[in-house]
XYZ file of C-alpha atoms in Angstrom:
472
model
C 55.977 38.736 102.833
C 55.993 42.343 101.617
C 59.488 43.613 100.832
C 60.669 46.432 103.088
C 60.442 49.822 101.443
C 63.844 51.339 100.984
C 64.574 54.927 101.914
C 64.575 57.004 98.768
C 67.787 58.896 98.130
C 67.394 62.642 97.697
C 70.873 63.167 96.254
C 74.223 64.096 97.767
C 75.740 67.247 99.242
C 79.385 68.215 99.672
C 81.047 67.166 102.915
C 83.579 69.343 104.706
C 86.366 67.330 103.069
C 84.842 67.650 99.611
C 84.220 71.364 100.039
C 87.864 71.984 100.949
C 89.163 69.877 98.069
C 86.936 71.538 95.473
C 87.683 75.019 96.761
C 91.455 74.398 96.738
C 91.261 73.049 93.182
C 89.305 76.090 91.961
C 91.791 78.450 93.579
C 94.762 76.590 92.105
C 93.228 76.635 88.635
C 92.475 80.362 88.836
C 96.052 81.074 89.845
C 97.627 78.785 87.237
C 95.349 79.541 84.271
C 93.614 82.837 85.003
C 96.342 84.961 86.655
C 94.551 84.657 89.995
C 91.387 86.307 88.659
C 88.097 84.872 89.920
C 85.897 82.832 87.597
C 82.254 83.805 87.416
C 79.480 81.311 88.056
C 78.843 81.116 84.296
C 82.493 80.342 83.524
C 82.632 77.676 86.229
C 79.448 76.108 84.870
C 80.973 75.989 81.395
C 84.120 74.344 82.713
C 82.124 71.740 84.669
C 79.688 71.238 81.760
C 76.655 71.857 83.969
C 74.071 74.635 84.107
C 74.470 77.569 86.465
C 71.213 76.500 88.130
C 72.683 73.085 88.951
C 75.929 74.686 90.108
C 73.963 77.049 92.353
C 72.192 74.066 93.908
C 75.522 72.379 94.530
C 77.053 75.481 96.113
C 73.989 76.210 98.225
C 75.226 73.244 100.322
C 71.773 72.223 101.499
C 70.165 71.002 98.252
C 70.958 67.549 96.951
C 72.456 66.939 93.524
C 72.989 63.767 91.576
C 76.202 61.893 92.399
C 77.152 61.815 88.708
C 76.870 65.612 88.606
C 79.185 65.939 91.588
C 81.660 63.578 89.926
C 81.521 65.709 86.768
C 82.293 68.846 88.784
C 85.285 67.228 90.461
C 86.684 65.793 87.228
C 86.669 69.281 85.680
C 89.495 70.097 88.115
C 91.290 66.748 87.776
C 89.873 65.487 91.068
C 88.591 61.963 91.635
C 85.404 61.875 93.710
C 85.691 59.734 96.830
C 83.186 58.665 99.472
C 84.598 61.240 101.893
C 83.727 64.110 99.552
C 79.948 63.944 99.960
C 77.071 63.032 102.262
C 73.996 61.142 101.063
C 71.002 63.344 101.752
C 67.630 61.786 102.505
C 64.647 62.757 104.609
C 66.074 61.118 107.719
C 69.366 62.967 107.779
C 68.567 66.161 105.856
C 68.407 68.358 108.963
C 71.580 66.885 110.442
C 73.524 67.341 107.201
C 72.290 70.906 106.844
C 73.460 71.719 110.365
C 76.907 70.245 109.686
C 77.255 72.228 106.485
C 76.221 75.480 108.157
C 78.850 74.912 110.854
C 81.447 74.182 108.186
C 80.538 77.385 106.361
C 81.149 79.458 109.464
C 84.488 77.773 110.064
C 85.703 78.479 106.543
C 84.266 82.017 106.493
C 82.164 81.172 103.463
C 85.038 81.318 100.975
C 82.954 79.899 98.147
C 80.253 82.493 98.725
C 82.900 85.174 98.712
C 84.393 84.021 95.443
C 81.455 82.690 93.464
C 78.014 83.575 94.794
C 78.398 86.840 96.632
C 76.236 88.953 94.361
C 73.527 86.272 94.078
C 73.214 85.233 97.699
C 74.446 88.089 99.899
C 70.937 89.337 100.725
C 69.836 85.843 101.750
C 72.946 85.172 103.815
C 73.230 88.414 105.858
C 73.472 86.548 109.168
C 76.415 84.475 107.942
C 78.314 87.571 106.795
C 78.005 89.521 110.051
C 81.185 87.870 111.336
C 83.133 89.586 108.532
C 82.216 93.077 109.733
C 85.353 93.951 111.631
C 86.660 97.502 111.748
C 88.579 98.152 108.500
C 92.013 98.803 109.939
C 94.928 97.459 107.903
C 94.972 95.232 104.820
C 91.935 93.231 103.725
C 92.602 89.582 104.750
C 92.987 86.993 102.025
C 89.837 85.148 103.126
C 87.686 88.288 103.319
C 84.832 88.891 100.851
C 85.476 92.622 101.175
C 88.446 92.804 98.797
C 87.644 94.714 95.612
C 89.802 93.883 92.608
C 90.978 96.809 90.496
C 91.722 95.131 87.211
C 93.916 95.237 85.260
C 96.245 95.911 88.224
C 96.030 92.405 89.699
C 96.546 90.814 86.301
C 99.551 93.047 85.586
C 101.385 92.208 88.829
C 100.623 88.486 88.494
C 102.029 88.473 84.965
C 105.101 90.453 85.963
C 106.018 88.394 89.024
C 106.494 85.256 86.908
C 109.133 87.038 84.799
C 112.782 86.396 85.749
C 114.496 89.042 87.915
C 111.519 91.395 87.784
C 111.009 94.658 89.665
C 107.525 95.907 90.649
C 106.999 99.373 92.172
C 103.672 99.899 93.967
C 102.934 103.506 94.901
C 99.892 105.094 96.577
C 99.036 107.194 99.634
C 98.181 105.397 102.864
C 94.946 103.369 103.095
C 94.651 103.049 99.318
C 95.100 99.268 99.250
C 98.851 98.691 98.808
C 99.149 96.112 101.613
C 96.001 94.281 100.484
C 97.419 93.963 96.967
C 100.786 92.778 98.308
C 99.081 90.033 100.355
C 97.485 88.683 97.197
C 100.664 89.023 95.177
C 102.568 87.015 97.803
C 99.836 84.345 97.858
C 100.031 84.102 94.060
C 103.835 83.821 94.202
C 103.618 81.037 96.767
C 101.193 79.169 94.494
C 103.908 79.274 91.830
C 106.289 77.601 94.272
C 108.298 80.783 94.924
C 109.792 81.636 98.310
C 108.722 84.971 99.782
C 110.242 87.530 102.152
C 108.174 90.501 103.361
C 109.966 93.290 105.231
C 108.326 96.418 106.634
C 111.036 99.070 106.711
C 109.557 100.612 109.849
C 110.679 97.460 111.676
C 114.293 98.502 111.113
C 115.910 100.161 114.143
C 116.844 103.818 113.797
C 120.420 102.938 114.808
C 120.685 100.675 111.767
C 119.639 103.535 109.499
C 122.710 105.542 110.454
C 125.171 102.672 109.971
C 125.235 100.976 106.560
C 127.162 97.918 107.758
C 124.665 97.314 110.585
C 121.745 97.849 108.221
C 122.991 95.370 105.608
C 123.865 92.715 108.180
C 120.383 92.970 109.670
C 118.846 92.973 106.195
C 120.684 89.788 105.182
C 119.914 88.142 108.532
C 116.197 88.818 108.069
C 116.141 87.342 104.555
C 118.024 84.226 105.681
C 115.641 83.652 108.588
C 112.569 84.122 106.383
C 113.982 81.533 103.973
C 114.685 79.090 106.814
C 118.466 79.225 106.304
C 121.037 79.489 109.096
C 122.371 83.066 108.645
C 126.033 82.317 109.504
C 126.761 86.022 109.124
C 130.049 85.988 111.036
C 131.390 83.207 108.811
C 130.262 84.751 105.523
C 130.836 88.463 106.192
C 134.176 89.999 105.251
C 134.674 93.436 106.821
C 137.820 94.072 104.764
C 135.996 94.192 101.420
C 133.238 96.434 102.757
C 129.617 95.838 103.662
C 128.184 96.379 100.162
C 130.372 93.735 98.547
C 129.905 91.442 101.566
C 126.096 91.671 101.370
C 126.143 91.115 97.592
C 128.375 88.061 97.925
C 126.287 86.770 100.842
C 123.002 86.946 98.931
C 124.353 85.664 95.618
C 126.749 82.931 96.710
C 125.214 81.824 99.997
C 121.461 82.412 100.129
C 120.325 82.396 96.484
C 122.702 79.569 95.619
C 120.890 77.301 98.099
C 117.418 78.164 96.785
C 116.223 76.212 93.748
C 113.290 78.508 92.964
C 112.659 82.249 92.768
C 112.594 84.515 95.827
C 110.105 87.385 95.997
C 111.494 90.141 98.223
C 108.924 92.763 99.281
C 110.168 96.011 100.823
C 107.210 97.802 102.385
C 107.174 101.518 103.229
C 110.626 102.252 101.849
C 109.967 105.975 102.337
C 111.379 105.352 105.822
C 114.825 105.533 104.202
C 114.224 109.081 102.960
C 114.608 110.308 106.534
C 118.261 109.193 106.247
C 119.491 110.590 102.895
C 123.051 109.201 102.986
C 121.909 105.664 103.857
C 119.088 105.894 101.298
C 121.546 106.801 98.530
C 123.840 103.867 99.338
C 121.096 101.287 99.950
C 119.024 102.067 96.853
C 122.128 102.136 94.670
C 122.942 98.648 95.966
C 119.433 97.397 95.148
C 119.793 98.800 91.646
C 123.121 97.005 91.164
C 121.536 93.676 92.114
C 118.795 94.215 89.521
C 121.413 94.956 86.861
C 123.508 91.909 87.839
C 120.455 89.755 87.131
C 120.885 90.403 83.419
C 123.847 88.023 83.362
C 123.980 86.115 86.660
C 121.639 83.086 87.085
C 121.601 83.354 90.883
C 120.552 87.008 90.834
C 117.829 86.113 88.335
C 116.082 84.244 91.145
C 115.510 87.512 93.010
C 112.218 89.329 92.292
C 111.945 92.732 93.947
C 108.696 94.446 94.994
C 109.090 97.999 96.340
C 106.087 99.556 98.100
C 105.909 103.222 99.079
C 103.653 106.259 99.416
C 106.096 108.963 98.382
C 109.273 109.365 96.369
C 111.480 112.108 97.750
C 114.054 112.061 94.992
C 115.754 115.316 95.929
C 118.741 113.593 97.533
C 118.866 110.554 95.235
C 120.676 109.920 91.988
C 117.737 108.523 90.015
C 120.089 106.460 87.837
C 121.430 104.697 90.933
C 118.096 103.713 92.470
C 115.311 101.243 91.610
C 112.717 104.007 91.187
C 112.914 104.305 87.419
C 113.020 100.618 86.483
C 110.501 97.800 86.517
C 106.695 97.833 86.387
C 105.178 100.950 88.000
C 101.789 100.461 89.695
C 99.793 103.428 90.961
C 96.689 102.546 92.991
C 93.832 104.948 92.381
C 90.416 105.463 93.900
C 87.396 103.170 93.671
C 84.920 103.758 90.866
C 81.240 104.220 91.625
C 80.562 100.668 90.403
C 83.194 99.284 92.779
C 81.723 101.240 95.693
C 78.256 99.881 94.954
C 79.703 96.372 94.711
C 81.367 96.763 98.108
C 78.131 98.139 99.582
C 76.293 94.984 98.435
C 78.978 92.865 100.062
C 78.268 94.702 103.308
C 74.588 93.790 102.948
C 73.447 97.326 102.134
C 70.450 97.401 99.793
C 71.083 100.561 97.803
C 68.358 100.325 95.164
C 69.557 103.362 93.192
C 72.822 105.216 92.721
C 71.680 108.035 95.012
C 73.579 106.780 98.075
C 76.806 105.985 96.211
C 76.699 109.410 94.531
C 76.183 111.082 97.890
C 79.053 109.175 99.516
C 81.423 109.736 96.574
C 80.679 113.458 96.489
C 81.828 113.632 100.126
C 84.849 111.275 100.377
C 85.579 110.578 96.715
C 86.583 107.002 95.937
C 89.236 106.775 98.672
C 89.268 103.032 99.579
C 90.065 103.575 103.268
C 87.361 106.193 103.772
C 84.820 104.166 101.794
C 85.496 101.066 103.911
C 85.101 103.046 107.153
C 81.834 104.552 105.864
C 80.320 101.208 104.891
C 81.400 99.619 108.172
C 79.320 102.072 110.201
C 76.451 102.118 107.735
C 76.100 98.326 107.724
C 76.049 98.295 111.537
C 73.214 100.838 111.300
C 74.869 103.061 113.873
C 74.555 106.044 111.518
C 72.558 107.006 108.471
C 74.490 108.400 105.522
C 73.137 111.897 106.244
C 74.169 111.692 109.935
C 77.592 110.360 108.953
C 78.220 113.353 106.682
C 76.887 115.918 109.178
C 79.086 114.616 112.017
C 82.138 114.534 109.751
C 81.595 118.163 108.737
C 81.196 119.183 112.390
C 84.180 117.453 113.988
C 85.623 114.849 111.662
C 83.161 112.199 112.823
C 84.083 108.626 112.002
C 87.055 109.841 109.928
C 88.694 111.817 112.737
C 91.717 109.513 113.193
C 92.450 109.542 109.478
C 92.141 113.334 109.428
C 94.276 113.829 112.552
C 97.116 111.860 110.956
C 97.057 114.071 107.865
C 96.801 117.209 110.006
C 99.915 116.216 111.968
C 101.816 115.675 108.727
C 100.819 119.115 107.476
C 101.830 120.728 110.771
C 105.314 119.246 110.339
C 105.599 121.061 106.968
C 104.434 124.672 107.469
C 105.115 125.717 103.862
C 103.100 122.779 102.540
C 100.293 123.551 105.007
C 100.132 127.145 103.753
C 99.922 125.966 100.145
C 97.115 123.548 100.989
C 95.285 126.269 102.917
C 95.175 128.325 99.718
C 93.841 125.349 97.782
C 90.985 124.480 100.156
C 89.948 128.129 100.397
C 89.988 128.834 96.657
C 87.355 127.560 94.230
C 89.400 128.715 91.272
C 92.611 127.517 89.670
C 95.616 128.216 91.913
C 99.269 127.900 90.951
C 101.095 125.333 93.061
C 104.829 124.701 93.010
C 105.501 121.318 91.274
C 107.432 119.941 94.260
C 104.643 120.871 96.657
C 102.090 119.468 94.227
C 103.981 116.207 94.255
C 104.084 116.104 98.067
C 100.374 116.864 98.418
C 99.578 114.189 95.834
C 101.724 111.670 97.735
C 99.657 112.367 100.858
C 96.469 111.855 98.851
C 95.274 115.395 99.614
C 94.693 116.595 96.048
C 93.208 115.483 92.748
C 93.615 116.772 89.228
C 90.781 118.037 87.058
C 92.331 119.006 83.764
C 94.771 121.809 84.603
C 93.134 122.436 87.961
C 94.440 121.150 91.289
C 91.678 120.547 93.826
C 91.290 119.012 97.298
C 90.736 115.267 96.917
C 87.211 115.396 98.335
C 84.682 117.619 100.075
C 85.605 116.080 103.446
C 89.154 117.411 103.121
C 87.940 120.811 101.913
C 85.601 121.322 104.893
C 87.848 119.826 107.590
C 91.138 121.400 106.539
C 89.348 124.630 105.634
C 88.610 124.994 109.353
C 91.983 123.753 110.593
C 93.986 125.964 108.238
C 91.765 129.044 108.391
C 94.275 130.976 110.518
C 97.128 130.453 108.049
C 95.756 132.331 105.034
């Protein structure tokens, strides 16, 4: 009797379980050993001791690889390969396995493609990336392939946050990427086992910003809740010694004493305090005192402070009693042309030369928010680049909401508006008062070219040239 012919194995592919395990291990290794910076395909291949071609086959998720190869890849990240990590792929179940993997990719938003294969596969995977094309409003999500790193900034903040009692100051105008960077800094901190508290200062009631005691009680309550600790404010607060001493004692001897690891406290949009000069002076002086206490007090050393803001109105502050001249200063700048072209590829745009990126940069500069809005509409093919620019010159076009916000801010400051009107009208060097220069820079409305002060981009020159034409 003729022996029955066995079905020939065509290799194995990652299962949903195996994909998650491998991805988590890669992320953990990058955070622990590479300051959160992504590893290239070549570097991953070296670590796994396999060729990039074999690694590409593995990550394509529909081409079989040898089981020993898969085991080698897992062992490179101290993982033991189990039967749940892969599916045996043969002719009978190839289609079914491919369908399962495609479904899994959509569920996980193609994280591995985002991190490892984006440049190589984006043109072949356009349909899978369409789900990522949401309107660019707010920070770039952690699982989005649209985040552009601006090294060495990420490396600097990752290095600093692991230092005891550190202070990081992140400054940039709106829509420049502050919140996106903070999301990644918090994720990195959590990977280190740190506790995190993220407070947007615009969530604080106006009433609290006229009463220091009310402000500090609410501030301490928020931190306690974020840390999962019963606030017990009435028990721990002593009105007789004053709210500043009470809040200091509360944080040091009640909250931080219970926490065995570091606490990263992020204060977003602290410029809100500048609308209340007296409270700002008292609150920032208190923050500064906590940072100084950390030099000798182990509990205060657990506190890591991240201050995020778009402007520094120091006029009413004693700089030596605030946190604005200590710690690591980070200033987020504009995208480079290379970064813009990278982001365009991630949107599926096939710019074969630098013509398009030059044209876009000459109009909106490298402003991250404006670039993201531009690419969003271009990738949806609702507008060509030429149409986009023409409509923006005529009435603001796709940038109108961004421009309206800036226009309202200028209207609230007539003297500043008059100064900017002179700048957008003149093509020659114009003297600008240093304080007004600082304010315009904080709004992102100007750039510096040697000794010259110019509008940030041609969009601002044309739009505000019309809006401010009656002033000069």
